[in-house]
Short mmCIF file of C-alpha atoms in Angstrom, two decimals:
data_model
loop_
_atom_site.label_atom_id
_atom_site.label_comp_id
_atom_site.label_asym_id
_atom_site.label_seq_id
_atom_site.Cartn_x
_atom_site.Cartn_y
_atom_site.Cartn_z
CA UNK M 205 -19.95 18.28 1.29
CA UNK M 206 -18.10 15.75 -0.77
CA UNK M 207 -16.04 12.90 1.20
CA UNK M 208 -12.77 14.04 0.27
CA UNK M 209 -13.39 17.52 1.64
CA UNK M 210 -14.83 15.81 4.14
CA UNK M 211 -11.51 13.65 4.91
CA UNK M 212 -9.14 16.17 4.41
CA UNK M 213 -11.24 18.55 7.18
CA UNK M 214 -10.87 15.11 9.08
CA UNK M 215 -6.68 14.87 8.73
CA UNK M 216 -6.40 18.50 9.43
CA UNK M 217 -7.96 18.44 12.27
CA UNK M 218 -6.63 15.19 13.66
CA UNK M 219 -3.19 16.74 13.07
CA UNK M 220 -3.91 19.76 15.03
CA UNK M 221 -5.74 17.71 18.18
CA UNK M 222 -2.69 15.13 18.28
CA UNK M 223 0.04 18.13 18.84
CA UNK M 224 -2.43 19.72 20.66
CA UNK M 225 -3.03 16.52 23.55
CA UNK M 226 0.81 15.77 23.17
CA UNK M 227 1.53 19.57 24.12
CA UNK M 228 -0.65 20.14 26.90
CA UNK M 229 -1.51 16.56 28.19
CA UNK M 230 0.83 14.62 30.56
CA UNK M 231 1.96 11.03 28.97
CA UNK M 232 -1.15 9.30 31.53
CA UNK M 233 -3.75 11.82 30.17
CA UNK M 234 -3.05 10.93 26.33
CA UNK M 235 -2.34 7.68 27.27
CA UNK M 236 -6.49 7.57 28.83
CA UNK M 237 -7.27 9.92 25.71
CA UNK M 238 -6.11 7.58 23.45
CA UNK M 239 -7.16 4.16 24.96
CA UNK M 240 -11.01 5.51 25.94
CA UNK M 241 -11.49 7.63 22.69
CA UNK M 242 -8.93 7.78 19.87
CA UNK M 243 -7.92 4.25 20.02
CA UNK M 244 -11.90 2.39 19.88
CA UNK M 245 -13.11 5.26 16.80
CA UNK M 246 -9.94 4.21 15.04
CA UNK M 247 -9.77 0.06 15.54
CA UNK M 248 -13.79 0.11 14.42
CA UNK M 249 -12.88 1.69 10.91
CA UNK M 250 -10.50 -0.49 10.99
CA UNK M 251 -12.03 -3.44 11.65
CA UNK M 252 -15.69 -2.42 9.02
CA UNK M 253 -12.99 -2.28 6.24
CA UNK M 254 -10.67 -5.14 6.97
CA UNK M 255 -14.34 -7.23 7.77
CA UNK M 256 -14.91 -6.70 4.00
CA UNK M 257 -11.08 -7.26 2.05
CA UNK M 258 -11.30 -10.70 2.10
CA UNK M 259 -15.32 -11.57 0.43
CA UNK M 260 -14.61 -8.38 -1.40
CA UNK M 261 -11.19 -9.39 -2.78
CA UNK M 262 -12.66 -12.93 -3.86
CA UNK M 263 -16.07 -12.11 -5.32
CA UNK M 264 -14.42 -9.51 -7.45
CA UNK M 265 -11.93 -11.87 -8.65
CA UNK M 266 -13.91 -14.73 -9.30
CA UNK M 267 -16.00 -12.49 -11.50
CA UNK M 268 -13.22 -10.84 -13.11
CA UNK M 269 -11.52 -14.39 -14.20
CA UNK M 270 -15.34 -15.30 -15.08
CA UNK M 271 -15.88 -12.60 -17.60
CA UNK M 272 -12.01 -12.94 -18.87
CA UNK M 273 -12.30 -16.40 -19.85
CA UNK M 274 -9.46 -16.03 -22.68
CA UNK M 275 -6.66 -17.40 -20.75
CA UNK M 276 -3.95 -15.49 -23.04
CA UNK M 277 -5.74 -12.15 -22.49
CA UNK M 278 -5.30 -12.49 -18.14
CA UNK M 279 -1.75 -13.99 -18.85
CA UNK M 280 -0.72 -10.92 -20.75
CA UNK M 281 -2.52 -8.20 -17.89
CA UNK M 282 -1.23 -10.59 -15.25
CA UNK M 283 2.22 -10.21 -17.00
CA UNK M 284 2.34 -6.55 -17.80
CA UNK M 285 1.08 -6.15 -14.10
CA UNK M 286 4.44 -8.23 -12.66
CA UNK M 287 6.31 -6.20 -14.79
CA UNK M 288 5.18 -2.82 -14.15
CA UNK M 289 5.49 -3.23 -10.30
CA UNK M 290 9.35 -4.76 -10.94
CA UNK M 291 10.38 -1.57 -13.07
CA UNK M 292 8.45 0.93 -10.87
CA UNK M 293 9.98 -0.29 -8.06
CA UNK M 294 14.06 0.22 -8.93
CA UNK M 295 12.99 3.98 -9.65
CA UNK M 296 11.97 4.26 -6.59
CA UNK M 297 14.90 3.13 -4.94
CA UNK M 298 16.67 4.86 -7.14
CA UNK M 299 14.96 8.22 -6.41
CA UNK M 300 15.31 7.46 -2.45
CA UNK M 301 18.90 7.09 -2.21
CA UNK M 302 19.49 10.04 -5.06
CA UNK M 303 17.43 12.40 -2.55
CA UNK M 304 19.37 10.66 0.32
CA UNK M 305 22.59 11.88 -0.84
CA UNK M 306 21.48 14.85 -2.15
CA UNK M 307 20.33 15.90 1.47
CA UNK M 308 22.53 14.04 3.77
CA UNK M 309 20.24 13.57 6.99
CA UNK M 310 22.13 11.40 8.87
CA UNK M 311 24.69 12.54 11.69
CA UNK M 312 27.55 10.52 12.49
CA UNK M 313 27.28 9.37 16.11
CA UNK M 314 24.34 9.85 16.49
CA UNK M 315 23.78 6.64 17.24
CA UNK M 316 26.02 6.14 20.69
CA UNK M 317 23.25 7.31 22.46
CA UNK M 318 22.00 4.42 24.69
CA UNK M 319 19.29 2.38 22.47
CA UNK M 320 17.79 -1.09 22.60
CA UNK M 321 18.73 -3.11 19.68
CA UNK M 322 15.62 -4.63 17.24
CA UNK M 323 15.70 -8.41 16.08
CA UNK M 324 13.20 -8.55 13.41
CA UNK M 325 11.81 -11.60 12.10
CA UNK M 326 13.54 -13.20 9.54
CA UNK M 327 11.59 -12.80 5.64
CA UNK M 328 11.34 -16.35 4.14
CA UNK M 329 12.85 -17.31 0.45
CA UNK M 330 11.26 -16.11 -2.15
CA UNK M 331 11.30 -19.33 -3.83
CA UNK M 332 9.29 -20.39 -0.41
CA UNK M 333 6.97 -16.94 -1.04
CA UNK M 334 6.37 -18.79 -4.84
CA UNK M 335 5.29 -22.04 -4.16
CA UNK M 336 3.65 -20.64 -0.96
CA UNK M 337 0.92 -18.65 -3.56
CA UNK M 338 -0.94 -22.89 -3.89
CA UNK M 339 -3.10 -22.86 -1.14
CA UNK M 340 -3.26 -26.00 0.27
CA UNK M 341 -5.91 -25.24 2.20
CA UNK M 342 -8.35 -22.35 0.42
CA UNK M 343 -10.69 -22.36 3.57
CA UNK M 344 -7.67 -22.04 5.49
CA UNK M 345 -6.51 -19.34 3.03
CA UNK M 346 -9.65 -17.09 3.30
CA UNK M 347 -9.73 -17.27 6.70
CA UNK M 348 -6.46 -16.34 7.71
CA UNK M 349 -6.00 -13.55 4.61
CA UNK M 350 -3.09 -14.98 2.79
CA UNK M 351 -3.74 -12.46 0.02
CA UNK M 352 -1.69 -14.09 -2.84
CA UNK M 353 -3.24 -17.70 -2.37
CA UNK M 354 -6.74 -16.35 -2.26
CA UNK M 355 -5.59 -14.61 -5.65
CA UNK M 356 -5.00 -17.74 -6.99
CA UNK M 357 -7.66 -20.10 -5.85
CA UNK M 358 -10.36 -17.00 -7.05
CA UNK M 359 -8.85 -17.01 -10.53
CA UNK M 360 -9.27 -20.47 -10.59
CA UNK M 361 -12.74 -20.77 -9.64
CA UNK M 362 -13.31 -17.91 -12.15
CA UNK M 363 -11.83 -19.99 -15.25
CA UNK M 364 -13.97 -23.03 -14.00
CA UNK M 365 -17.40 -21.00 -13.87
CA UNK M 366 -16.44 -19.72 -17.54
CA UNK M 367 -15.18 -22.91 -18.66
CA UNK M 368 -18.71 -24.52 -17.69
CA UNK M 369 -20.71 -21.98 -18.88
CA UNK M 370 -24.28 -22.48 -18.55
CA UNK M 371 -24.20 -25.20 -15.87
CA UNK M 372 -22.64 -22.86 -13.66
CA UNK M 373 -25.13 -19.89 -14.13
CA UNK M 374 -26.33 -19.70 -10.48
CA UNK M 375 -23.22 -19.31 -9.30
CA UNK M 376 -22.01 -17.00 -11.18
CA UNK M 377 -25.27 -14.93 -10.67
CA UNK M 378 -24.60 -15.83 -6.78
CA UNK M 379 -21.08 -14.42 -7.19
CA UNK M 380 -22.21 -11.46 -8.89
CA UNK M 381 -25.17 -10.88 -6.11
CA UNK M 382 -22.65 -11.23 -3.14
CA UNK M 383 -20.16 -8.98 -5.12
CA UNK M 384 -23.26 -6.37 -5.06
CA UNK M 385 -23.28 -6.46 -1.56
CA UNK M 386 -19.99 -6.00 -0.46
CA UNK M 387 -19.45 -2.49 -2.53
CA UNK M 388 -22.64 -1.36 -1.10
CA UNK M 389 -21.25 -2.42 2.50
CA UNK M 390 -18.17 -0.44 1.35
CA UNK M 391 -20.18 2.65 0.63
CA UNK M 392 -21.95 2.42 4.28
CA UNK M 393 -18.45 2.02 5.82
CA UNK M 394 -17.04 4.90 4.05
CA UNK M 395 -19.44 7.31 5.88
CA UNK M 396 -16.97 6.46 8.98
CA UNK M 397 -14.32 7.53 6.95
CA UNK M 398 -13.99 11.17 8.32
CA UNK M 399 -13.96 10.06 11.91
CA UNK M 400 -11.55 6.89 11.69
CA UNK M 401 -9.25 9.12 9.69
CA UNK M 402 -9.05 11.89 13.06
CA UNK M 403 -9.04 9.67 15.47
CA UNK M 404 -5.66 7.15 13.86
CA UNK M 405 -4.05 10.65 13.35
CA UNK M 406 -4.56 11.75 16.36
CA UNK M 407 -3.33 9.15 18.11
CA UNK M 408 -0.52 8.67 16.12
CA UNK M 409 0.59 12.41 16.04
CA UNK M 410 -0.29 12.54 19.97
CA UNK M 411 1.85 10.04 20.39
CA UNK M 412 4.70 10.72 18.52
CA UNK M 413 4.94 14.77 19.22
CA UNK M 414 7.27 17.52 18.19
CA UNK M 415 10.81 16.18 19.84
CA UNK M 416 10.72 13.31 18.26
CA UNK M 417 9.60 14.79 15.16
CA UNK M 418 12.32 17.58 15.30
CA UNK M 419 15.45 15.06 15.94
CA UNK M 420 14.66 13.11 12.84
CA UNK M 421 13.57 16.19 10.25
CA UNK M 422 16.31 16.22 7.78
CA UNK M 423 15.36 11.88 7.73
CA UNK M 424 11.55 12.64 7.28
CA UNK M 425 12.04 15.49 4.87
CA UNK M 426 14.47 13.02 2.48
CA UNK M 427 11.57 10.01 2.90
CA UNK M 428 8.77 12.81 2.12
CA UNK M 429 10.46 14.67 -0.81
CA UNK M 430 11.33 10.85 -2.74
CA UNK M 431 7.73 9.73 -1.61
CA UNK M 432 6.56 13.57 -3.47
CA UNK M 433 8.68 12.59 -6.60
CA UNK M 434 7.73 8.78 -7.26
CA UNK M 435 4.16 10.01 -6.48
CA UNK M 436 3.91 13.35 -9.23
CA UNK M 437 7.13 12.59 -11.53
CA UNK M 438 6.72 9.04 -11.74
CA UNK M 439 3.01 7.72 -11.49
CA UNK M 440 2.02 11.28 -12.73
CA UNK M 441 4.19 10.89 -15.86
CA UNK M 442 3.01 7.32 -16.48
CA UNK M 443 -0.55 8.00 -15.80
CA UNK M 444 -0.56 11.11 -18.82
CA UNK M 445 1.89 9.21 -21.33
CA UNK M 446 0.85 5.80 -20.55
CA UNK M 447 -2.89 5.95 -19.41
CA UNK M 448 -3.54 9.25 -21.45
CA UNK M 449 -4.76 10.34 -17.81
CA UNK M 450 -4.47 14.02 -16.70
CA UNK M 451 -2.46 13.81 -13.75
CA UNK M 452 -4.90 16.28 -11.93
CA UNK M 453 -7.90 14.25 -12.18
CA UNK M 454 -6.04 11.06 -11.50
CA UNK M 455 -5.41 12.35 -8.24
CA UNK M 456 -8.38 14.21 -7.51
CA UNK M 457 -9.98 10.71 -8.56
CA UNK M 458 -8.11 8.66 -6.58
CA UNK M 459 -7.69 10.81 -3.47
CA UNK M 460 -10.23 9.90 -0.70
CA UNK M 461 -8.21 5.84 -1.27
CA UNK M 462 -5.30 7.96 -0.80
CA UNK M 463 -6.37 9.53 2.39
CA UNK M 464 -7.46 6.48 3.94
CA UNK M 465 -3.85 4.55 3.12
CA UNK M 466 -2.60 7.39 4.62
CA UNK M 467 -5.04 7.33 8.01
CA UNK M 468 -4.87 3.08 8.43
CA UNK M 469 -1.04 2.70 7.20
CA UNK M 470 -2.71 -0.69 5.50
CA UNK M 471 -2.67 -0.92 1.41
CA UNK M 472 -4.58 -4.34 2.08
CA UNK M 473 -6.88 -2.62 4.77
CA UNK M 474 -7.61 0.11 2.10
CA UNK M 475 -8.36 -2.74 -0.82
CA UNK M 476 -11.55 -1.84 -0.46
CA UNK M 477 -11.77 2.14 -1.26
CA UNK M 478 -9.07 1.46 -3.66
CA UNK M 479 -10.97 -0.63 -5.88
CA UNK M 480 -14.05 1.71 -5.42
CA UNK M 481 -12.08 5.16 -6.57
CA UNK M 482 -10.39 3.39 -9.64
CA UNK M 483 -13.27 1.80 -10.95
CA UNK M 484 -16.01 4.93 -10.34
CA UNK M 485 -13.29 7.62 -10.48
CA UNK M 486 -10.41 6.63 -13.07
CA UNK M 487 -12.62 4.47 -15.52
CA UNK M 488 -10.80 1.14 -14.85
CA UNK M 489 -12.57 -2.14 -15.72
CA UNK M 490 -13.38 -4.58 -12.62
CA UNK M 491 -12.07 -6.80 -15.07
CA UNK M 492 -8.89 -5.19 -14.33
CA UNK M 493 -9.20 -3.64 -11.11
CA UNK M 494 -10.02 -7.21 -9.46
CA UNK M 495 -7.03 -8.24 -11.16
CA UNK M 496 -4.45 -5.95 -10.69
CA UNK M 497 -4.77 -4.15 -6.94
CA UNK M 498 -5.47 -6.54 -5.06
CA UNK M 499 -2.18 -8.06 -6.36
CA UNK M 500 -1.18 -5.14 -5.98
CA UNK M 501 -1.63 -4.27 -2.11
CA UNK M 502 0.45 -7.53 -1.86
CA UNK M 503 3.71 -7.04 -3.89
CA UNK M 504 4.05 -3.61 -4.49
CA UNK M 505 5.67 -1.90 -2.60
CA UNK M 506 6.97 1.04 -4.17
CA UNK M 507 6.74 3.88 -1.03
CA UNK M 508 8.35 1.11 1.17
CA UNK M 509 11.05 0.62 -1.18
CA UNK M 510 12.01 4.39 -1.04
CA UNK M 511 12.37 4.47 2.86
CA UNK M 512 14.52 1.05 2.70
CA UNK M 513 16.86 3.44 0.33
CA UNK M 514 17.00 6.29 2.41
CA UNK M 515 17.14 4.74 5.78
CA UNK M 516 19.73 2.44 4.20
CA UNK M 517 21.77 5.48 3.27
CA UNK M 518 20.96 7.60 6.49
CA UNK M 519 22.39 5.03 9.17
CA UNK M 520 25.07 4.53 6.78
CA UNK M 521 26.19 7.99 7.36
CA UNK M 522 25.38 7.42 11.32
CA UNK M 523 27.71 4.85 11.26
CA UNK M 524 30.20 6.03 8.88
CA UNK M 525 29.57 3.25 6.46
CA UNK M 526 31.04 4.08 3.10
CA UNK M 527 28.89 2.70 0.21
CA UNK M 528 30.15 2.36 -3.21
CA UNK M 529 29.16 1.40 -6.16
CA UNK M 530 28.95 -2.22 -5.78
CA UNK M 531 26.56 -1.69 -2.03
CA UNK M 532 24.21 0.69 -4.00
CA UNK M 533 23.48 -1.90 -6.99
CA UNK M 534 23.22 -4.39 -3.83
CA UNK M 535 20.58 -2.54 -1.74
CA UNK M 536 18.26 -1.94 -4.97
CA UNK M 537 18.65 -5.70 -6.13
CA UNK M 538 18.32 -6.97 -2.51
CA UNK M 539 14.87 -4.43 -1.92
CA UNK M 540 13.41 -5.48 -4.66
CA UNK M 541 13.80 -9.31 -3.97
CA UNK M 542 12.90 -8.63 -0.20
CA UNK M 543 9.15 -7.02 -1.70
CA UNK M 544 8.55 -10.34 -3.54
CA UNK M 545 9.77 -12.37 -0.39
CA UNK M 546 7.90 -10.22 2.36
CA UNK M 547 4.85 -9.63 0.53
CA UNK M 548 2.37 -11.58 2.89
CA UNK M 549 4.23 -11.03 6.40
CA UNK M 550 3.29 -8.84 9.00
CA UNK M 551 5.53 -5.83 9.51
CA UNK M 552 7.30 -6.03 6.12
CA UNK M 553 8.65 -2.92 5.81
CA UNK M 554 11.12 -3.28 8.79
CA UNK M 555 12.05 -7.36 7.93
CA UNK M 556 12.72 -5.69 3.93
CA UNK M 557 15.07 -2.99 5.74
CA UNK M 558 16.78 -5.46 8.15
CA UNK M 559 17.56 -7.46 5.11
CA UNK M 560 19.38 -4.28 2.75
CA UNK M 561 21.26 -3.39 6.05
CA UNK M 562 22.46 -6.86 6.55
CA UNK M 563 23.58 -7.19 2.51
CA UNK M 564 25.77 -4.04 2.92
CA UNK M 565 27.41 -4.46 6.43
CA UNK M 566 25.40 -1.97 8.34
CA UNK M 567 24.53 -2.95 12.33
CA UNK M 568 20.61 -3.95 12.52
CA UNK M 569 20.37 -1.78 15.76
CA UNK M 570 20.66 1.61 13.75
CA UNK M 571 16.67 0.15 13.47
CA UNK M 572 15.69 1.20 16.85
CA UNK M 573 16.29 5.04 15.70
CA UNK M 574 13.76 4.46 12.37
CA UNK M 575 11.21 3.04 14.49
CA UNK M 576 11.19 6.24 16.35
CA UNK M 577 8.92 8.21 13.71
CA UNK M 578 8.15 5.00 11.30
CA UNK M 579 4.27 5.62 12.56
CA UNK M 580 4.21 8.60 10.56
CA UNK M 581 5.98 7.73 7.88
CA UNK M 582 4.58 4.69 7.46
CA UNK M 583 1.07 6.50 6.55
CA UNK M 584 2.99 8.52 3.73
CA UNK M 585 4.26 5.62 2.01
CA UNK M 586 1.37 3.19 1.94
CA UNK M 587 -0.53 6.35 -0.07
CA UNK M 588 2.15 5.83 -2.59
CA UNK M 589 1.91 2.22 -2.62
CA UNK M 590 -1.02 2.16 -3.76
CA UNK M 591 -0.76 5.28 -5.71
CA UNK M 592 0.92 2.60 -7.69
CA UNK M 593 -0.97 0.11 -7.78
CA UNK M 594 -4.07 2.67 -9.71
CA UNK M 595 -1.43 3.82 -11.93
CA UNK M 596 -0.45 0.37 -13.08
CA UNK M 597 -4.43 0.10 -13.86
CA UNK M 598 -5.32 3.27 -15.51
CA UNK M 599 -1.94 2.17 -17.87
CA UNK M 600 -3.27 -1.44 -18.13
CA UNK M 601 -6.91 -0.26 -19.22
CA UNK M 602 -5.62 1.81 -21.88
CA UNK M 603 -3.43 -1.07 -23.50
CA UNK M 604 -6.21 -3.14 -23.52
CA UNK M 605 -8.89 -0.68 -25.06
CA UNK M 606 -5.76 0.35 -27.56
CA UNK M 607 -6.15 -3.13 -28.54
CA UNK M 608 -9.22 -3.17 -29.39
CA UNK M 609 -10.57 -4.96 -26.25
CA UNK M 610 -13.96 -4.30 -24.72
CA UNK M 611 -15.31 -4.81 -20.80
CA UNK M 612 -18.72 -6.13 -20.43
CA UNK M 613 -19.16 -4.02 -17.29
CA UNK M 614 -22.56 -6.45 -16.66
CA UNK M 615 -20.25 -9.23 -16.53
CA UNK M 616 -18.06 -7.68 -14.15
#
């Protein structure tokens, strides 16, 4: 049995166990449940793929700068990249508070129930998030994850082992060795794939349950639908007209990355797989791929972007907010600023909402009711996210190749 069948038996049946403990269990039985068996399965696939991001992320970039040595030819991917995640991203919002509208989930009042407020962290400046991408420290850098600033000090040392050439041939054969290493570690921690996939369902489902799930529908069902429509119209479209994909086999291909966003609610957790099923599934350079997902899993931010619009639009209708013209143009300008100035801190998708409510007037404690079923949803939209980020690559290969340019897959 293939390892998508073998995750999607996996998500199925973690679905069905988590309503099934939530339904029959008593709050202290899950709660045992969960901390003695769901919890430890989940945190160790966990932990095997976030082990590898970071020596993964940097030995594929390092070789992927190495092999690109023409400086114009990674400025012009590294700019169509930027670009292609700042255009995808207004559709998106665009599409979330179109379906918002269209299906009007919020209630008005519903918010006078008696709820604890939520003070999220503040997001820094985005002209802080810039000249934060110069690591000052790279050991400090790699050890702590700062994605963006090990993207930058990898490039680097990839332009200075091509710029050297021969006097840097051992370490670019070390590079290459190491790089060896981690995608055969990522192939022995995919076998845990199946079971880390049931057991964070589980849990989360289990936790979550049908009454919570039932007071929010018409909110889950607007988040899903624009989540279903970025996903097929959008990257689908670009993927057949841009990337001369089929749509089918780009997300057959790209699937079992897809399920595991979905089961670890991390695109930078998922880095790994991601790269894996776009380079041996959708054809795409690690020239490219080290290039553009990794950057990627860091900025891009398109699923998030879509629940900022509709959650934006949902309390505004708890509160009674009226939004015109003016406070629609604000919340996509603001959301897509706040994914540039989030991109490296914890628990982004909450700071990037608190920031659209507060440019359009609407109180920060309508946040306590998202948080209610964000779990869930917050699975959905990092498969889109990085949806995204593979359709930005497939697109990006074929530019290249139209061009005329090759990939030395040995250099890579």
């Amino acid at each position: 049995m293939s390892l998508t069948k073998k995750i999607i038996i996996a998500l199925i049946a973690g679905l069905v166990v988590g309503l099934s403990l939530n339904a029959f269990l008593s709050e202290e039985a899950f709660s045992t449940i969960d901390y003695y068996v769901l919890s430890p399965v989940g945190d160790i696939f966990l932990r095997a793929i976030s082990m590898l991001v970071v020596p993964l992320v940097f030995f594929s970039l390092v070789l992927g700068a190495a092999s690109m040595s023409d400086v114009k030819k990674l400025g012009r991917i590294g700019g169509f990249t930027m670009g292609f995640y700042l255009l995808t991203t207004p559709i998106a919002l665009g599409i979330g508070i179109g379906v918002a509208y269209l299906l009007q989930p919020g209630t008005e009042g519903l918010m006078q129930q008696d709820m604890e407020g939520y003070e999220p962290n503040e997001a820094p400046p985005v002209m802080e998030t810039l000249i934060n991408i110069i690591p000052s420290n790279p050991v400090e850098a790699l050890a702590s994850g700062e994605m963006l600033q090990i993207i930058v000090f990898a490039l680097l040392i990839g332009f200075g082992i091509a710029m050297l050439g021969e006097k840097t041939k051992g370490l670019l054969d070390l590079a290459r060795q190491a790089n060896d290493v981690m995608i055969w570690l990522v192939k022995i921690v995919m076998l845990l794939a199946p079971f880390g996939a049931f057991a964070l369902i589980a849990s989360a489902i289990g936790e979550l349950g049908w009454n919570a799930l039932e007071s929010m529908f018409m909110y889950m069902l607007a988040i899903v639908l624009a989540l279903f429509i970025q996903m097929i119209v959008v990257y689908g479209g670009l993927a057949y007209f841009w990337g001369k994909k089929n749509p089918i086999e780009f997300f057959k291909g790209f699937f079992p990355a897809m399920a595991v966003a979905f089961s670890t609610s991390s695109s930078s957790a998922t880095l790994p797989v991601t790269m894996k099923s776009a380079e041996e599934n959708l054809g795409v350079p690690k020239q490219i791929s080290s290039f553009t997902l990794p950057l990627g899993a860091t900025i891009n931010m398109d699923g998030t972007a879509i629940m900022q619009a509709v959650a934006t639009i949902f309390l505004a209708q708890v509160y009674a907010v009226d939004l015109g013209a003016t406070e629609l143009l604000t919340i996509i300008l603001t959301a897509t600023l706040a994914s540039l100035g989030t991109a490296s801190v914890p628990g982004a998708g909450i700071i990037m909402l608190a920031m659209v409510l507060q440019s359009v007037g609407i109180p920060l404690d309508g946040i306590a009711l998202i948080l209610a079923v964000d779990r869930i949803l917050d699975m959905t939209r990092t498969a889109v996210n990085i949806t995204g980020d593979a359709t930005a690559s497939v697109v990006i290969t074929r530019m290249e190749k139209k061009r005329g340019e090759t990939f030395d897959e040995e250099k890579a």
